[in-house]
PDB file of C-alpha atoms in Angstrom:
ATOM      1  CA  MET X1390      -3.156   0.288 -23.020  1.00 38.00           C
ATOM      2  CA  GLY X1391      -3.974   4.005 -23.005  1.00 42.00           C
ATOM      3  CA  GLN X1392      -7.053   5.895 -21.989  1.00 41.00           C
ATOM      4  CA  THR X1393      -9.792   3.528 -23.139  1.00 39.00           C
ATOM      5  CA  GLN X1394      -8.506   0.558 -21.234  1.00 41.00           C
ATOM      6  CA  ALA X1395      -7.422   2.590 -18.232  1.00 39.00           C
ATOM      7  CA  SER X1396     -10.791   4.209 -17.737  1.00 41.00           C
ATOM      8  CA  HIS X1397     -12.699   0.952 -17.218  1.00 55.00           C
ATOM      9  CA  ARG X1398     -12.665   1.576 -13.503  1.00 74.00           C
ATOM     10  CA  LYS X1399     -10.625   3.533 -11.056  1.00 88.00           C
ATOM     11  CA  MET X1400      -7.888   1.644  -9.225  1.00 92.00           C
ATOM     12  CA  ILE X1401      -6.576   2.654  -5.822  1.00 93.00           C
ATOM     13  CA  TRP X1402      -3.176   1.269  -4.852  1.00 95.00           C
ATOM     14  CA  THR X1403      -1.830   1.944  -1.366  1.00 93.00           C
ATOM     15  CA  ILE X1404       1.881   1.494  -0.759  1.00 93.00           C
ATOM     16  CA  GLY X1405       2.880   0.495   2.761  1.00 89.00           C
ATOM     17  CA  GLY X1406       4.795  -2.152   4.610  1.00 81.00           C
ATOM     18  CA  GLY X1407       5.803  -1.171   8.111  1.00 69.00           C
ATOM     19  CA  LYS X1408       9.376   0.041   8.406  1.00 70.00           C
ATOM     20  CA  GLY X1409      10.743   3.259   6.901  1.00 72.00           C
ATOM     21  CA  GLY X1410      13.607   3.266   4.435  1.00 75.00           C
ATOM     22  CA  SER X1411      12.357   0.501   2.147  1.00 83.00           C
ATOM     23  CA  GLY X1412      11.817   2.943  -0.742  1.00 89.00           C
ATOM     24  CA  LYS X1413       8.013   3.353  -0.696  1.00 91.00           C
ATOM     25  CA  SER X1414       8.117   7.010  -1.812  1.00 90.00           C
ATOM     26  CA  PHE X1415      10.642   6.273  -4.564  1.00 93.00           C
ATOM     27  CA  ILE X1416       8.410   3.446  -5.869  1.00 95.00           C
ATOM     28  CA  ALA X1417       5.200   5.536  -5.589  1.00 94.00           C
ATOM     29  CA  ALA X1418       6.640   8.536  -7.460  1.00 95.00           C
ATOM     30  CA  ASN X1419       8.335   6.568 -10.235  1.00 96.00           C
ATOM     31  CA  VAL X1420       5.499   4.081 -10.775  1.00 97.00           C
ATOM     32  CA  GLY X1421       3.097   7.048 -10.892  1.00 97.00           C
ATOM     33  CA  ILE X1422       5.176   8.705 -13.624  1.00 97.00           C
ATOM     34  CA  CYS X1423       5.404   5.463 -15.645  1.00 97.00           C
ATOM     35  CA  LEU X1424       1.625   4.999 -15.484  1.00 97.00           C
ATOM     36  CA  SER X1425       1.006   8.595 -16.569  1.00 96.00           C
ATOM     37  CA  LYS X1426       3.330   8.046 -19.549  1.00 95.00           C
ATOM     38  CA  LEU X1427       1.130   5.057 -20.499  1.00 94.00           C
ATOM     39  CA  GLY X1428      -1.825   7.437 -20.790  1.00 94.00           C
ATOM     40  CA  VAL X1429      -3.285   6.621 -17.365  1.00 95.00           C
ATOM     41  CA  ARG X1430      -4.551   9.620 -15.357  1.00 96.00           C
ATOM     42  CA  VAL X1431      -2.793   9.387 -11.996  1.00 97.00           C
ATOM     43  CA  VAL X1432      -3.228  11.103  -8.640  1.00 97.00           C
ATOM     44  CA  LEU X1433      -0.294  10.579  -6.247  1.00 95.00           C
ATOM     45  CA  ILE X1434      -1.245  11.015  -2.587  1.00 92.00           C
ATOM     46  CA  ASP X1435       1.448  11.583   0.007  1.00 89.00           C
ATOM     47  CA  ALA X1436       0.075  10.195   3.262  1.00 82.00           C
ATOM     48  CA  ASP X1437       3.465   9.764   4.898  1.00 70.00           C
ATOM     49  CA  LEU X1438       2.976  11.080   8.422  1.00 58.00           C
ATOM     50  CA  GLY X1439       5.590  13.625   9.361  1.00 60.00           C
ATOM     51  CA  GLY X1440       7.744  12.858   6.344  1.00 63.00           C
ATOM     52  CA  ALA X1441       5.730  13.978   3.342  1.00 65.00           C
ATOM     53  CA  ASN X1442       8.371  14.076   0.611  1.00 80.00           C
ATOM     54  CA  LEU X1443       6.774  12.912  -2.633  1.00 86.00           C
ATOM     55  CA  HIS X1444       7.092  16.457  -4.003  1.00 86.00           C
ATOM     56  CA  THR X1445      10.887  16.164  -3.572  1.00 86.00           C
ATOM     57  CA  PHE X1446      10.915  12.919  -5.581  1.00 88.00           C
ATOM     58  CA  LEU X1447       8.985  14.738  -8.302  1.00 89.00           C
ATOM     59  CA  GLY X1448      11.355  17.709  -8.170  1.00 85.00           C
ATOM     60  CA  ILE X1449       8.757  20.291  -7.123  1.00 85.00           C
ATOM     61  CA  SER X1450       8.832  22.682  -4.173  1.00 83.00           C
ATOM     62  CA  PRO X1451       6.585  22.018  -1.143  1.00 79.00           C
ATOM     63  CA  PRO X1452       3.021  22.717  -2.321  1.00 80.00           C
ATOM     64  CA  GLY X1453       1.026  25.554  -0.735  1.00 83.00           C
ATOM     65  CA  LEU X1454      -2.197  23.550  -0.700  1.00 84.00           C
ATOM     66  CA  SER X1455      -2.494  20.280   1.158  1.00 83.00           C
ATOM     67  CA  LEU X1456      -4.836  17.692   2.596  1.00 82.00           C
ATOM     68  CA  SER X1457      -4.921  19.777   5.780  1.00 79.00           C
ATOM     69  CA  ASP X1458      -6.840  22.481   3.879  1.00 84.00           C
ATOM     70  CA  PHE X1459      -9.520  19.913   3.098  1.00 84.00           C
ATOM     71  CA  ILE X1460      -9.584  18.383   6.590  1.00 79.00           C
ATOM     72  CA  LYS X1461      -9.867  21.839   8.192  1.00 80.00           C
ATOM     73  CA  LYS X1462     -12.655  22.688   5.710  1.00 85.00           C
ATOM     74  CA  ARG X1463     -10.740  25.590   4.130  1.00 89.00           C
ATOM     75  CA  VAL X1464     -11.790  24.075   0.815  1.00 90.00           C
ATOM     76  CA  SER X1465     -14.947  22.071   0.200  1.00 89.00           C
ATOM     77  CA  HIS X1466     -13.682  19.493  -2.305  1.00 92.00           C
ATOM     78  CA  LEU X1467     -10.574  17.361  -2.218  1.00 91.00           C
ATOM     79  CA  SER X1468     -10.049  18.096  -5.917  1.00 92.00           C
ATOM     80  CA  GLU X1469      -9.333  21.742  -4.963  1.00 93.00           C
ATOM     81  CA  VAL X1470      -6.048  20.775  -3.287  1.00 92.00           C
ATOM     82  CA  LEU X1471      -4.735  18.711  -6.217  1.00 94.00           C
ATOM     83  CA  ILE X1472      -1.406  20.082  -7.446  1.00 91.00           C
ATOM     84  CA  PRO X1473      -0.662  19.795 -11.167  1.00 91.00           C
ATOM     85  CA  THR X1474       2.858  18.575 -11.989  1.00 93.00           C
ATOM     86  CA  SER X1475       4.968  19.161 -15.098  1.00 91.00           C
ATOM     87  CA  ILE X1476       4.223  15.559 -16.065  1.00 94.00           C
ATOM     88  CA  PRO X1477       1.054  15.186 -18.180  1.00 95.00           C
ATOM     89  CA  ASN X1478      -1.697  13.053 -16.538  1.00 96.00           C
ATOM     90  CA  LEU X1479      -0.045  13.310 -13.107  1.00 97.00           C
ATOM     91  CA  GLN X1480      -1.378  15.285 -10.134  1.00 96.00           C
ATOM     92  CA  LEU X1481      -0.179  15.375  -6.527  1.00 95.00           C
ATOM     93  CA  LEU X1482      -1.990  15.577  -3.204  1.00 92.00           C
ATOM     94  CA  THR X1483       0.236  16.196  -0.227  1.00 85.00           C
ATOM     95  CA  GLY X1484       0.470  17.322   3.399  1.00 69.00           C
ATOM     96  CA  ALA X1485      -0.768  14.487   5.527  1.00 54.00           C
ATOM     97  CA  GLN X1486       0.331  15.851   8.890  1.00 55.00           C
ATOM     98  CA  ASP X1487      -3.148  16.008  10.406  1.00 52.00           C
ATOM     99  CA  LEU X1488      -4.462  13.220   8.248  1.00 54.00           C
ATOM    100  CA  LEU X1489      -3.079  10.256  10.145  1.00 54.00           C
ATOM    101  CA  ASN X1490      -2.130  12.156  13.283  1.00 54.00           C
ATOM    102  CA  ALA X1491      -4.567  11.178  16.040  1.00 50.00           C
ATOM    103  CA  ALA X1492      -6.940  10.213  13.229  1.00 45.00           C
ATOM    104  CA  ASP X1493      -7.599   6.958  15.076  1.00 49.00           C
ATOM    105  CA  ALA X1494      -9.847   8.992  17.339  1.00 45.00           C
ATOM    106  CA  LYS X1495     -11.565  10.724  14.434  1.00 63.00           C
ATOM    107  CA  SER X1496     -12.935   7.801  12.482  1.00 72.00           C
ATOM    108  CA  VAL X1497     -15.789   9.871  10.987  1.00 75.00           C
ATOM    109  CA  GLN X1498     -13.261  12.280   9.499  1.00 76.00           C
ATOM    110  CA  LYS X1499     -11.174   9.378   8.267  1.00 76.00           C
ATOM    111  CA  ARG X1500     -14.157   7.724   6.561  1.00 80.00           C
ATOM    112  CA  LYS X1501     -15.063  11.040   4.913  1.00 83.00           C
ATOM    113  CA  LEU X1502     -11.511  11.410   3.634  1.00 83.00           C
ATOM    114  CA  ILE X1503     -11.416   7.844   2.296  1.00 84.00           C
ATOM    115  CA  ARG X1504     -14.734   8.448   0.481  1.00 88.00           C
ATOM    116  CA  SER X1505     -13.375  11.711  -0.970  1.00 91.00           C
ATOM    117  CA  ILE X1506     -10.215   9.960  -2.179  1.00 90.00           C
ATOM    118  CA  GLN X1507     -12.329   7.222  -3.778  1.00 90.00           C
ATOM    119  CA  GLY X1508     -14.394   9.942  -5.481  1.00 92.00           C
ATOM    120  CA  LEU X1509     -11.463  11.737  -7.153  1.00 94.00           C
ATOM    121  CA  ASP X1510     -11.662  11.939 -10.934  1.00 93.00           C
ATOM    122  CA  SER X1511      -8.729   9.773 -11.968  1.00 94.00           C
ATOM    123  CA  ASP X1512      -7.921   6.366 -13.462  1.00 94.00           C
ATOM    124  CA  THR X1513      -5.388   5.401 -10.809  1.00 95.00           C
ATOM    125  CA  ILE X1514      -4.739   6.708  -7.313  1.00 95.00           C
ATOM    126  CA  LEU X1515      -1.424   5.811  -5.675  1.00 95.00           C
ATOM    127  CA  VAL X1516      -1.211   6.436  -1.931  1.00 93.00           C
ATOM    128  CA  ASP X1517       2.216   6.518  -0.267  1.00 91.00           C
ATOM    129  CA  LEU X1518       1.488   5.520   3.335  1.00 87.00           C
ATOM    130  CA  GLY X1519       4.917   5.945   4.800  1.00 71.00           C
ATOM    131  CA  ALA X1520       6.142   3.918   7.762  1.00 75.00           C
ATOM    132  CA  GLY X1521       4.370   2.328  10.701  1.00 74.00           C
ATOM    133  CA  ASN X1522       1.233   0.291  11.199  1.00 75.00           C
ATOM    134  CA  SER X1523      -1.062   2.507  13.246  1.00 80.00           C
ATOM    135  CA  LEU X1524      -4.782   1.830  12.827  1.00 81.00           C
ATOM    136  CA  SER X1525      -5.101   4.725  10.393  1.00 79.00           C
ATOM    137  CA  VAL X1526      -2.294   3.465   8.197  1.00 84.00           C
ATOM    138  CA  LEU X1527      -3.925   0.013   8.208  1.00 88.00           C
ATOM    139  CA  ASP X1528      -7.328   1.469   7.299  1.00 87.00           C
ATOM    140  CA  PHE X1529      -5.829   3.363   4.371  1.00 86.00           C
ATOM    141  CA  PHE X1530      -3.992   0.231   3.283  1.00 90.00           C
ATOM    142  CA  LEU X1531      -7.270  -1.701   3.393  1.00 90.00           C
ATOM    143  CA  MET X1532      -9.342   0.891   1.492  1.00 86.00           C
ATOM    144  CA  SER X1533      -7.493   0.071  -1.706  1.00 84.00           C
ATOM    145  CA  ASP X1534      -8.127  -2.314  -4.562  1.00 80.00           C
ATOM    146  CA  GLY X1535      -4.603  -3.505  -4.063  1.00 83.00           C
ATOM    147  CA  GLY X1536      -2.339  -2.888  -1.105  1.00 92.00           C
ATOM    148  CA  ILE X1537       1.316  -2.973  -2.140  1.00 96.00           C
ATOM    149  CA  LEU X1538       4.006  -3.894   0.378  1.00 95.00           C
ATOM    150  CA  VAL X1539       7.514  -2.660  -0.347  1.00 95.00           C
ATOM    151  CA  VAL X1540      10.192  -4.728   1.345  1.00 95.00           C
ATOM    152  CA  THR X1541      13.987  -4.865   1.161  1.00 95.00           C
ATOM    153  CA  PRO X1542      15.881  -8.168   1.404  1.00 95.00           C
ATOM    154  CA  GLU X1543      16.875  -7.641   5.059  1.00 93.00           C
ATOM    155  CA  PRO X1544      15.585  -9.633   8.036  1.00 93.00           C
ATOM    156  CA  THR X1545      14.212  -6.538   9.834  1.00 92.00           C
ATOM    157  CA  SER X1546      12.309  -5.351   6.764  1.00 92.00           C
ATOM    158  CA  ILE X1547      10.900  -8.836   6.110  1.00 92.00           C
ATOM    159  CA  GLU X1548       9.866  -9.182   9.758  1.00 91.00           C
ATOM    160  CA  ASN X1549       8.141  -5.786   9.666  1.00 91.00           C
ATOM    161  CA  THR X1550       6.313  -6.774   6.499  1.00 91.00           C
ATOM    162  CA  TYR X1551       4.906  -9.916   8.125  1.00 90.00           C
ATOM    163  CA  ARG X1552       3.850  -7.887  11.164  1.00 89.00           C
ATOM    164  CA  PHE X1553       2.192  -5.237   8.993  1.00 91.00           C
ATOM    165  CA  LEU X1554       0.428  -7.833   6.869  1.00 91.00           C
ATOM    166  CA  LYS X1555      -0.883  -9.731   9.884  1.00 88.00           C
ATOM    167  CA  SER X1556      -2.151  -6.511  11.523  1.00 90.00           C
ATOM    168  CA  ALA X1557      -3.878  -5.381   8.310  1.00 92.00           C
ATOM    169  CA  PHE X1558      -5.350  -8.831   7.707  1.00 91.00           C
ATOM    170  CA  TYR X1559      -6.785  -9.262  11.212  1.00 90.00           C
ATOM    171  CA  ARG X1560      -8.125  -5.711  11.142  1.00 91.00           C
ATOM    172  CA  ARG X1561      -9.924  -6.515   7.901  1.00 92.00           C
ATOM    173  CA  LEU X1562     -11.383  -9.679   9.450  1.00 93.00           C
ATOM    174  CA  LYS X1563     -12.483  -7.764  12.534  1.00 93.00           C
ATOM    175  CA  GLN X1564     -14.260  -5.172  10.383  1.00 92.00           C
ATOM    176  CA  SER X1565     -16.142  -7.889   8.527  1.00 93.00           C
ATOM    177  CA  VAL X1566     -17.762  -9.604  11.526  1.00 93.00           C
ATOM    178  CA  SER X1567     -20.719  -8.416  13.589  1.00 91.00           C
ATOM    179  CA  SER X1568     -20.542 -10.285  16.895  1.00 90.00           C
ATOM    180  CA  SER X1569     -18.594  -8.461  19.606  1.00 91.00           C
ATOM    181  CA  SER X1570     -17.362 -11.755  21.096  1.00 91.00           C
ATOM    182  CA  VAL X1571     -15.934 -12.737  17.686  1.00 92.00           C
ATOM    183  CA  LYS X1572     -14.248  -9.288  17.427  1.00 92.00           C
ATOM    184  CA  ALA X1573     -12.704  -9.913  20.863  1.00 90.00           C
ATOM    185  CA  LEU X1574     -11.544 -13.354  19.714  1.00 90.00           C
ATOM    186  CA  ILE X1575      -9.811 -11.805  16.663  1.00 90.00           C
ATOM    187  CA  ASP X1576      -8.100  -9.251  18.931  1.00 88.00           C
ATOM    188  CA  GLY X1577      -6.874 -12.128  21.097  1.00 85.00           C
ATOM    189  CA  ALA X1578      -5.644 -14.052  18.066  1.00 83.00           C
ATOM    190  CA  MET X1579      -3.378 -11.128  17.147  1.00 78.00           C
ATOM    191  CA  ASP X1580      -1.168 -12.119  20.069  1.00 74.00           C
ATOM    192  CA  ARG X1581       0.939 -15.062  18.902  1.00 66.00           C
ATOM    193  CA  LYS X1582       1.076 -16.448  22.439  1.00 68.00           C
ATOM    194  CA  ASN X1583      -2.717 -16.457  22.800  1.00 66.00           C
ATOM    195  CA  GLU X1584      -4.192 -19.080  25.128  1.00 70.00           C
ATOM    196  CA  MET X1585      -6.589 -20.307  22.449  1.00 72.00           C
ATOM    197  CA  GLU X1586      -3.593 -21.476  20.394  1.00 75.00           C
ATOM    198  CA  ILE X1587      -4.872 -19.704  17.286  1.00 80.00           C
ATOM    199  CA  GLN X1588      -1.873 -19.659  14.948  1.00 76.00           C
ATOM    200  CA  ASN X1589      -3.509 -18.884  11.587  1.00 78.00           C
ATOM    201  CA  PRO X1590      -6.841 -18.019   9.931  1.00 81.00           C
ATOM    202  CA  HIS X1591      -7.675 -21.725   9.703  1.00 81.00           C
ATOM    203  CA  ASP X1592      -7.545 -22.046  13.532  1.00 86.00           C
ATOM    204  CA  LEU X1593      -9.456 -18.782  13.826  1.00 88.00           C
ATOM    205  CA  ILE X1594     -12.275 -19.964  11.542  1.00 89.00           C
ATOM    206  CA  LYS X1595     -12.590 -23.175  13.613  1.00 91.00           C
ATOM    207  CA  ALA X1596     -12.867 -21.161  16.832  1.00 91.00           C
ATOM    208  CA  VAL X1597     -15.355 -18.660  15.322  1.00 93.00           C
ATOM    209  CA  ARG X1598     -17.506 -21.457  13.909  1.00 93.00           C
ATOM    210  CA  ARG X1599     -18.203 -22.585  17.470  1.00 92.00           C
ATOM    211  CA  MET X1600     -19.501 -19.096  18.264  1.00 92.00           C
ATOM    212  CA  ASP X1601     -21.205 -17.803  15.127  1.00 92.00           C
ATOM    213  CA  GLU X1602     -21.567 -19.649  11.817  1.00 93.00           C
ATOM    214  CA  GLY X1603     -22.421 -16.424   9.908  1.00 94.00           C
ATOM    215  CA  ASP X1604     -19.249 -14.685  11.079  1.00 94.00           C
ATOM    216  CA  ALA X1605     -17.177 -17.788  10.274  1.00 93.00           C
ATOM    217  CA  GLN X1606     -18.557 -17.649   6.732  1.00 94.00           C
ATOM    218  CA  ARG X1607     -17.728 -13.944   6.448  1.00 94.00           C
ATOM    219  CA  ILE X1608     -14.144 -14.612   7.575  1.00 92.00           C
ATOM    220  CA  ILE X1609     -13.792 -17.373   4.941  1.00 91.00           C
ATOM    221  CA  GLU X1610     -14.943 -14.871   2.272  1.00 92.00           C
ATOM    222  CA  GLU X1611     -12.527 -12.187   3.520  1.00 90.00           C
ATOM    223  CA  VAL X1612      -9.588 -14.612   3.530  1.00 87.00           C
ATOM    224  CA  ALA X1613     -10.396 -15.519  -0.077  1.00 88.00           C
ATOM    225  CA  ALA X1614     -10.760 -11.879  -1.148  1.00 89.00           C
ATOM    226  CA  PHE X1615      -7.571 -10.491   0.452  1.00 91.00           C
ATOM    227  CA  HIS X1616      -4.891 -10.268  -2.246  1.00 91.00           C
ATOM    228  CA  PRO X1617      -2.047  -7.936  -1.220  1.00 94.00           C
ATOM    229  CA  ASN X1618       0.932  -7.333  -3.524  1.00 96.00           C
ATOM    230  CA  LEU X1619       4.659  -7.379  -2.886  1.00 96.00           C
ATOM    231  CA  ILE X1620       7.545  -5.425  -4.410  1.00 97.00           C
ATOM    232  CA  LEU X1621      11.079  -6.323  -3.400  1.00 97.00           C
ATOM    233  CA  ASN X1622      13.356  -3.273  -3.530  1.00 96.00           C
ATOM    234  CA  GLN X1623      17.164  -2.891  -3.556  1.00 96.00           C
ATOM    235  CA  VAL X1624      17.754  -6.410  -4.844  1.00 97.00           C
ATOM    236  CA  ARG X1625      21.454  -7.242  -5.281  1.00 97.00           C
ATOM    237  CA  SER X1626      21.455 -10.939  -6.223  1.00 96.00           C
ATOM    238  CA  LYS X1627      19.419 -13.836  -7.563  1.00 95.00           C
ATOM    239  CA  LYS X1628      19.142 -15.046  -3.960  1.00 96.00           C
ATOM    240  CA  ASP X1629      17.495 -11.720  -3.040  1.00 96.00           C
ATOM    241  CA  ILE X1630      14.939 -12.137  -5.851  1.00 95.00           C
ATOM    242  CA  GLU X1631      14.021 -15.551  -4.399  1.00 96.00           C
ATOM    243  CA  ILE X1632      13.079 -13.885  -1.081  1.00 95.00           C
ATOM    244  CA  GLY X1633       9.915 -12.574  -2.773  1.00 95.00           C
ATOM    245  CA  PHE X1634       8.825 -16.150  -3.551  1.00 95.00           C
ATOM    246  CA  SER X1635       9.691 -17.287   0.000  1.00 95.00           C
ATOM    247  CA  ILE X1636       7.549 -14.508   1.499  1.00 95.00           C
ATOM    248  CA  ARG X1637       4.713 -15.489  -0.832  1.00 95.00           C
ATOM    249  CA  SER X1638       4.929 -19.160   0.247  1.00 95.00           C
ATOM    250  CA  ALA X1639       5.113 -18.254   3.943  1.00 92.00           C
ATOM    251  CA  CYS X1640       2.028 -16.035   3.652  1.00 91.00           C
ATOM    252  CA  LEU X1641       0.061 -18.867   2.085  1.00 89.00           C
ATOM    253  CA  LYS X1642       1.307 -21.452   4.570  1.00 86.00           C
ATOM    254  CA  TYR X1643       0.908 -19.476   7.796  1.00 82.00           C
ATOM    255  CA  PHE X1644      -1.903 -17.032   6.993  1.00 83.00           C
ATOM    256  CA  GLY X1645      -3.721 -18.593   4.061  1.00 83.00           C
ATOM    257  CA  ILE X1646      -3.104 -15.249   2.311  1.00 88.00           C
ATOM    258  CA  HIS X1647      -2.576 -15.192  -1.453  1.00 91.00           C
ATOM    259  CA  LEU X1648       0.198 -12.633  -1.893  1.00 94.00           C
ATOM    260  CA  HIS X1649       0.978 -11.506  -5.429  1.00 95.00           C
ATOM    261  CA  TYR X1650       4.696 -10.947  -6.124  1.00 95.00           C
ATOM    262  CA  LEU X1651       4.511  -7.918  -8.438  1.00 96.00           C
ATOM    263  CA  GLY X1652       8.217  -7.759  -9.114  1.00 96.00           C
ATOM    264  CA  TYR X1653      11.519  -6.418  -7.846  1.00 97.00           C
ATOM    265  CA  VAL X1654      13.713  -3.357  -8.303  1.00 97.00           C
ATOM    266  CA  VAL X1655      17.472  -3.901  -8.425  1.00 97.00           C
ATOM    267  CA  TYR X1656      19.883  -1.963  -6.242  1.00 96.00           C
ATOM    268  CA  ASP X1657      21.213   0.826  -8.456  1.00 95.00           C
ATOM    269  CA  GLN X1658      23.496   3.756  -7.652  1.00 94.00           C
ATOM    270  CA  ASP X1659      21.468   5.795 -10.170  1.00 93.00           C
ATOM    271  CA  VAL X1660      18.565   5.769  -7.693  1.00 92.00           C
ATOM    272  CA  SER X1661      20.363   7.780  -5.002  1.00 90.00           C
ATOM    273  CA  ASN X1662      21.895  10.045  -7.681  1.00 91.00           C
ATOM    274  CA  SER X1663      18.434  10.865  -9.036  1.00 91.00           C
ATOM    275  CA  ILE X1664      17.059  11.506  -5.518  1.00 87.00           C
ATOM    276  CA  ARG X1665      19.961  13.874  -4.782  1.00 88.00           C
ATOM    277  CA  ARG X1666      19.291  15.717  -8.021  1.00 90.00           C
ATOM    278  CA  ARG X1667      15.536  15.820  -7.279  1.00 88.00           C
ATOM    279  CA  ARG X1668      14.838  14.288 -10.662  1.00 91.00           C
ATOM    280  CA  PRO X1669      12.681  11.153 -10.893  1.00 93.00           C
ATOM    281  CA  LEU X1670      14.816   8.199 -12.012  1.00 95.00           C
ATOM    282  CA  VAL X1671      12.449   7.125 -14.810  1.00 96.00           C
ATOM    283  CA  LEU X1672      12.825  10.608 -16.372  1.00 95.00           C
ATOM    284  CA  GLU X1673      16.453  11.231 -15.447  1.00 93.00           C
ATOM    285  CA  ASN X1674      17.801   7.854 -16.493  1.00 95.00           C
ATOM    286  CA  PRO X1675      15.075   5.661 -18.045  1.00 95.00           C
ATOM    287  CA  ARG X1676      17.619   3.149 -19.330  1.00 96.00           C
ATOM    288  CA  SER X1677      19.036   2.399 -15.879  1.00 97.00           C
ATOM    289  CA  ARG X1678      18.372  -1.085 -14.538  1.00 96.00           C
ATOM    290  CA  ALA X1679      16.227   0.152 -11.646  1.00 97.00           C
ATOM    291  CA  ALA X1680      14.107   2.320 -13.978  1.00 97.00           C
ATOM    292  CA  GLN X1681      13.516  -0.688 -16.250  1.00 98.00           C
ATOM    293  CA  CYS X1682      12.309  -2.706 -13.242  1.00 98.00           C
ATOM    294  CA  VAL X1683       9.930   0.103 -12.189  1.00 98.00           C
ATOM    295  CA  MET X1684       8.523   0.365 -15.722  1.00 97.00           C
ATOM    296  CA  GLU X1685       7.834  -3.356 -15.758  1.00 97.00           C
ATOM    297  CA  ILE X1686       5.912  -3.130 -12.445  1.00 97.00           C
ATOM    298  CA  ALA X1687       3.949  -0.092 -13.714  1.00 97.00           C
ATOM    299  CA  SER X1688       2.883  -1.914 -16.873  1.00 95.00           C
ATOM    300  CA  LYS X1689       1.574  -4.809 -14.734  1.00 94.00           C
ATOM    301  CA  LEU X1690      -0.473  -2.322 -12.696  1.00 93.00           C
ATOM    302  CA  ALA X1691      -1.770  -0.644 -15.875  1.00 92.00           C
ATOM    303  CA  ASN X1692      -2.907  -4.018 -17.188  1.00 87.00           C
ATOM    304  CA  SER X1693      -4.812  -4.839 -14.017  1.00 78.00           C
ATOM    305  CA  HIS X1694      -7.473  -2.197 -14.785  1.00 62.00           C
TER     306      HIS X1694
END
């Protein structure tokens, strides 16, 4: 599972899911470490607006170089702001303050940054998107080979995940079509109470077909190609584990989206202890139940190369 398999092609995984506090940074840091221990070369990117803290999860002080240096052209290549960590095969890119801030207005800059990220010399790139579903966060979520949603078994977190997924999905559809009237229709469909009574992609395709057969075909292809992933975090019971399957069924039923349930991480006091000690859980206490869950998820990601 080491280098030879990992270097088939680069994988970019973006970790998002709406609300803060679901454990996205914890998952990103610990999955990144597990992958690097499997011989995969990993770049961890902290794109959490205003709360860049991946370095804390890795137990290193705030880096001097950041994405801002690249955006402000202080350095010419993104690779120049990569921070080595004490973990072999693992590098960090941090400091996303100006990256997603008002970046909606600077789409040229955003596209350049996405291309630069895709061009980094690595086997796997893990992007911690932080909270929210601004257009920039959605675009970064969509640039990946696999968007990963981290959700906790609470109604608010689940609700936020659906909202995030729907926003990302409709944005992807909108980007795939060419007719401006179809784009406007997709915008309208985002509102659940829309007058056209479009409740799901199936209704949307029917409505688009009446306007533009080519765009309807493109939407059908996008629906088929959109395969986000789900990780359930802070699971306390068997009933909680089942929530992942319920979300998967609901996504298929209401959106026609094939969501892959990657796995779950159990609630474990060792997690908060490791965060307080600024030591990644999978290094600090690899035998803990939560660490075992993270390792299992990482090995699934390593095998998807």
